[in-house]
CSV table of C-alpha atoms in Angstrom, one decimal:
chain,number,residue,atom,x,y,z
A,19,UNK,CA,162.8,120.4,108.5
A,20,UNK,CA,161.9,122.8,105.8
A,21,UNK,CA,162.6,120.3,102.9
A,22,UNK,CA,160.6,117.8,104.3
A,23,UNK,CA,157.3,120.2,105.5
A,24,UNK,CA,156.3,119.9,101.4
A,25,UNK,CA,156.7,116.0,100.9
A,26,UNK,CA,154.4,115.4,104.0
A,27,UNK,CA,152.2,117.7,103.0
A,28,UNK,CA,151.9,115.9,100.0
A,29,UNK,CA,151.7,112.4,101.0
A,30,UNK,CA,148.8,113.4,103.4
A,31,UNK,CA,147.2,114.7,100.2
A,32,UNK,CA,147.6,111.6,98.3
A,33,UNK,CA,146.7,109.1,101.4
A,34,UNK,CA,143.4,111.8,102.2
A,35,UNK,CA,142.1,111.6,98.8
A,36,UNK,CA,143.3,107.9,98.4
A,37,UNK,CA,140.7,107.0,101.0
A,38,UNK,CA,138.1,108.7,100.6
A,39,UNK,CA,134.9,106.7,98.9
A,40,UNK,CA,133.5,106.9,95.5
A,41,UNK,CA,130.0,106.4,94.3
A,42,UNK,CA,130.2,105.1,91.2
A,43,UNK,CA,126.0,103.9,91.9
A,44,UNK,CA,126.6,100.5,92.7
A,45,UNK,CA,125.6,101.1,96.3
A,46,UNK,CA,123.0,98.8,97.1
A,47,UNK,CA,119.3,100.2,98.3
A,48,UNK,CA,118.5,100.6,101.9
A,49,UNK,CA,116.1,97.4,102.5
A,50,UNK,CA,112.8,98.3,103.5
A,51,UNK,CA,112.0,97.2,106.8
A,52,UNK,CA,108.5,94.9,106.9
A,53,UNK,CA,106.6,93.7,110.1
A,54,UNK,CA,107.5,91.2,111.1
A,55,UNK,CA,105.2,88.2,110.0
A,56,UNK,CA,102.3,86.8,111.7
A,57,UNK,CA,99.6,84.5,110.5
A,58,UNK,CA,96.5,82.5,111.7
A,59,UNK,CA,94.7,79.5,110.1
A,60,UNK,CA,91.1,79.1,109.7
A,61,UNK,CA,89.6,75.7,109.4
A,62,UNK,CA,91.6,73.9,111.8
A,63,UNK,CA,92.3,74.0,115.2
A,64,UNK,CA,96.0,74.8,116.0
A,65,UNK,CA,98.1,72.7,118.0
A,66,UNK,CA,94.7,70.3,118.3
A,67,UNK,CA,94.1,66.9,116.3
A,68,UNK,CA,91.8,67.5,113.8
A,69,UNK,CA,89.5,65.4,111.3
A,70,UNK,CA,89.9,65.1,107.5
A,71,UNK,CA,87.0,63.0,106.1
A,72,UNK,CA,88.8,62.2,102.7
A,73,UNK,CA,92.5,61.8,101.2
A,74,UNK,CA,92.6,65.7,101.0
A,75,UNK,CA,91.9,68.3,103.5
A,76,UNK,CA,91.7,72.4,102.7
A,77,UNK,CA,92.6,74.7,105.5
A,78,UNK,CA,93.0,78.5,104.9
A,79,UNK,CA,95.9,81.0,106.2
A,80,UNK,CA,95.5,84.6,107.0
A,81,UNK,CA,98.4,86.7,107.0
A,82,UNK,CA,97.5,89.1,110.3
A,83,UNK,CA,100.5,91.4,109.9
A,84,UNK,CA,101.0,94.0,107.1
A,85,UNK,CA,101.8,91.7,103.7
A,86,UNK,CA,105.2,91.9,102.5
A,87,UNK,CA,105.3,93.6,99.5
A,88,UNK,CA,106.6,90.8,97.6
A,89,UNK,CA,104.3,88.3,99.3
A,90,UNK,CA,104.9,85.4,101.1
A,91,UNK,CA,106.5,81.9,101.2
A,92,UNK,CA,104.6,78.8,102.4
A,93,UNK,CA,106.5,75.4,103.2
A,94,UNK,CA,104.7,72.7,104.6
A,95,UNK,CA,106.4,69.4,106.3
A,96,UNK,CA,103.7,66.7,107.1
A,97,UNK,CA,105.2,63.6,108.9
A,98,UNK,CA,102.9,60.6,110.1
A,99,UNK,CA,102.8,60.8,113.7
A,100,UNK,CA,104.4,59.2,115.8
A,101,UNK,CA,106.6,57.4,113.4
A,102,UNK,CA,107.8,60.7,111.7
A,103,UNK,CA,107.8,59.5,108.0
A,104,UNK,CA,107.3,62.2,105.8
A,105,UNK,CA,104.2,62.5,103.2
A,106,UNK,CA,104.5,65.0,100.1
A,107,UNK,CA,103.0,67.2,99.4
A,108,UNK,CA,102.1,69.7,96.0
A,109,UNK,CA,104.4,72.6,96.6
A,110,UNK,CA,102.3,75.8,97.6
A,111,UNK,CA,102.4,78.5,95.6
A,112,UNK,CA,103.8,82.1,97.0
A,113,UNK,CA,101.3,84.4,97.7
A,114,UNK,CA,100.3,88.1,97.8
A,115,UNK,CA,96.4,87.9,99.2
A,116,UNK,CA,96.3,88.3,102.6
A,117,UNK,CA,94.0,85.1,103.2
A,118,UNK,CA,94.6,81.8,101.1
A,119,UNK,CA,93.9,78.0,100.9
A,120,UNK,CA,96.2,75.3,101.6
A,121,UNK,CA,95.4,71.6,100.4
A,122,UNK,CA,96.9,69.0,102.4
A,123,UNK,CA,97.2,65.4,99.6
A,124,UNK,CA,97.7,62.1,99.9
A,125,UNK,CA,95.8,61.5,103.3
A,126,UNK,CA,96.3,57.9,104.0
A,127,UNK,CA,92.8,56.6,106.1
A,128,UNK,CA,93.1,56.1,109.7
A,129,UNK,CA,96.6,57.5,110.1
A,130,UNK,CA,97.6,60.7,111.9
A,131,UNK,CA,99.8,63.5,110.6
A,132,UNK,CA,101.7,66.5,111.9
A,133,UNK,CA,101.7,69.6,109.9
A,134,UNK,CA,104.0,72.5,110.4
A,135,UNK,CA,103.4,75.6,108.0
A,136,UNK,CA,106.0,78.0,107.8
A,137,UNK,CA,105.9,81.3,106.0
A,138,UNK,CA,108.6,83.9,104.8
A,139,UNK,CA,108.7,86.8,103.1
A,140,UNK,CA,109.8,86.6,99.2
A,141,UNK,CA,111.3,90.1,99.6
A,142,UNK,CA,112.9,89.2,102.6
A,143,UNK,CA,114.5,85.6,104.0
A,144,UNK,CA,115.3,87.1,107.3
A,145,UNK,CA,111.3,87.9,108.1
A,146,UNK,CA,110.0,84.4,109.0
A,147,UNK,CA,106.8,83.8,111.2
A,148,UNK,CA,106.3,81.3,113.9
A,149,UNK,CA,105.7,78.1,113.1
A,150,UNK,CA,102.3,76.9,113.6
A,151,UNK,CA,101.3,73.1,114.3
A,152,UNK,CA,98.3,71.1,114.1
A,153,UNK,CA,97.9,67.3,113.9
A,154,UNK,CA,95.1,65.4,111.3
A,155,UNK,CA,93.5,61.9,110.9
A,156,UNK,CA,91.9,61.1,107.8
A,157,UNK,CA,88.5,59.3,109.2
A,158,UNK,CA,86.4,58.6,106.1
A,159,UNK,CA,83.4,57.7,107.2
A,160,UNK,CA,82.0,54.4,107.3
């Protein structure tokens, strides 16, 4: 038993300091935990059908939560409704200001789309808003 007390004694040693964990400094950073996104829009009524008067309409959104410090992402899908064909649009930029403008394009007259508006954080994919809807006619007036 004697001649065997050193060799496990050593082979603990080896398997303790085997295991334990070095920081060489490539752990990554804690993430920074951001409120979770919220956001209004101003110039139409959510949810509502609303009236553009030409081929391009301006609506503005307001970021109601703390900003992210890397700003936010803004997709928009806009399909004619009810058929659901999409209509591009210019890509919105990202943004840092906590209120901006959106311009819907491409308004075809008399027809009615949906738009949904999604934001994201750019710091942060995971930190995504609700949705918001609304639905718009271009009317040009007669």
């Amino acid at each position: 038993m004697k001649t065997y007390l050193p060799a496990v004694v050593l082979l603990s040693a080896v398997a303790f300091f085997a295991c334990k964990k070095k920081n060489k400094g490539t752990d990554t950073p804690p993430v920074v935990q951001e409120e979770a996104l919220k956001f209004s829009l101003s110039g139409v009524e959510e949810g509502a059908y609303n009236q553009a008067l030409d081929s391009s309409f301006t609506f503005k959104v307001k970021v109601d939560s703390k900003m992210p410090e890397k700003g936010v992402i803004t997709s928009l899908n806009v399909v004619s409704d009810p058929a659901g064909i999409g209509q591009d649009q210019d890509a919105v930029a990202n943004s840092t200001s906590a209120t901006y403008d959106v311009t819907l394009k491409h308004l075809k007259e008399l027809k009615t789309y949906k738009v949904t508006i999604n934001l994201t954080s750019a710091g942060n994919s995971g930190n995504v808003a609700t949705p918001k809807i609304f639905y718009i006619t271009n009317k040009k007036p007669l």
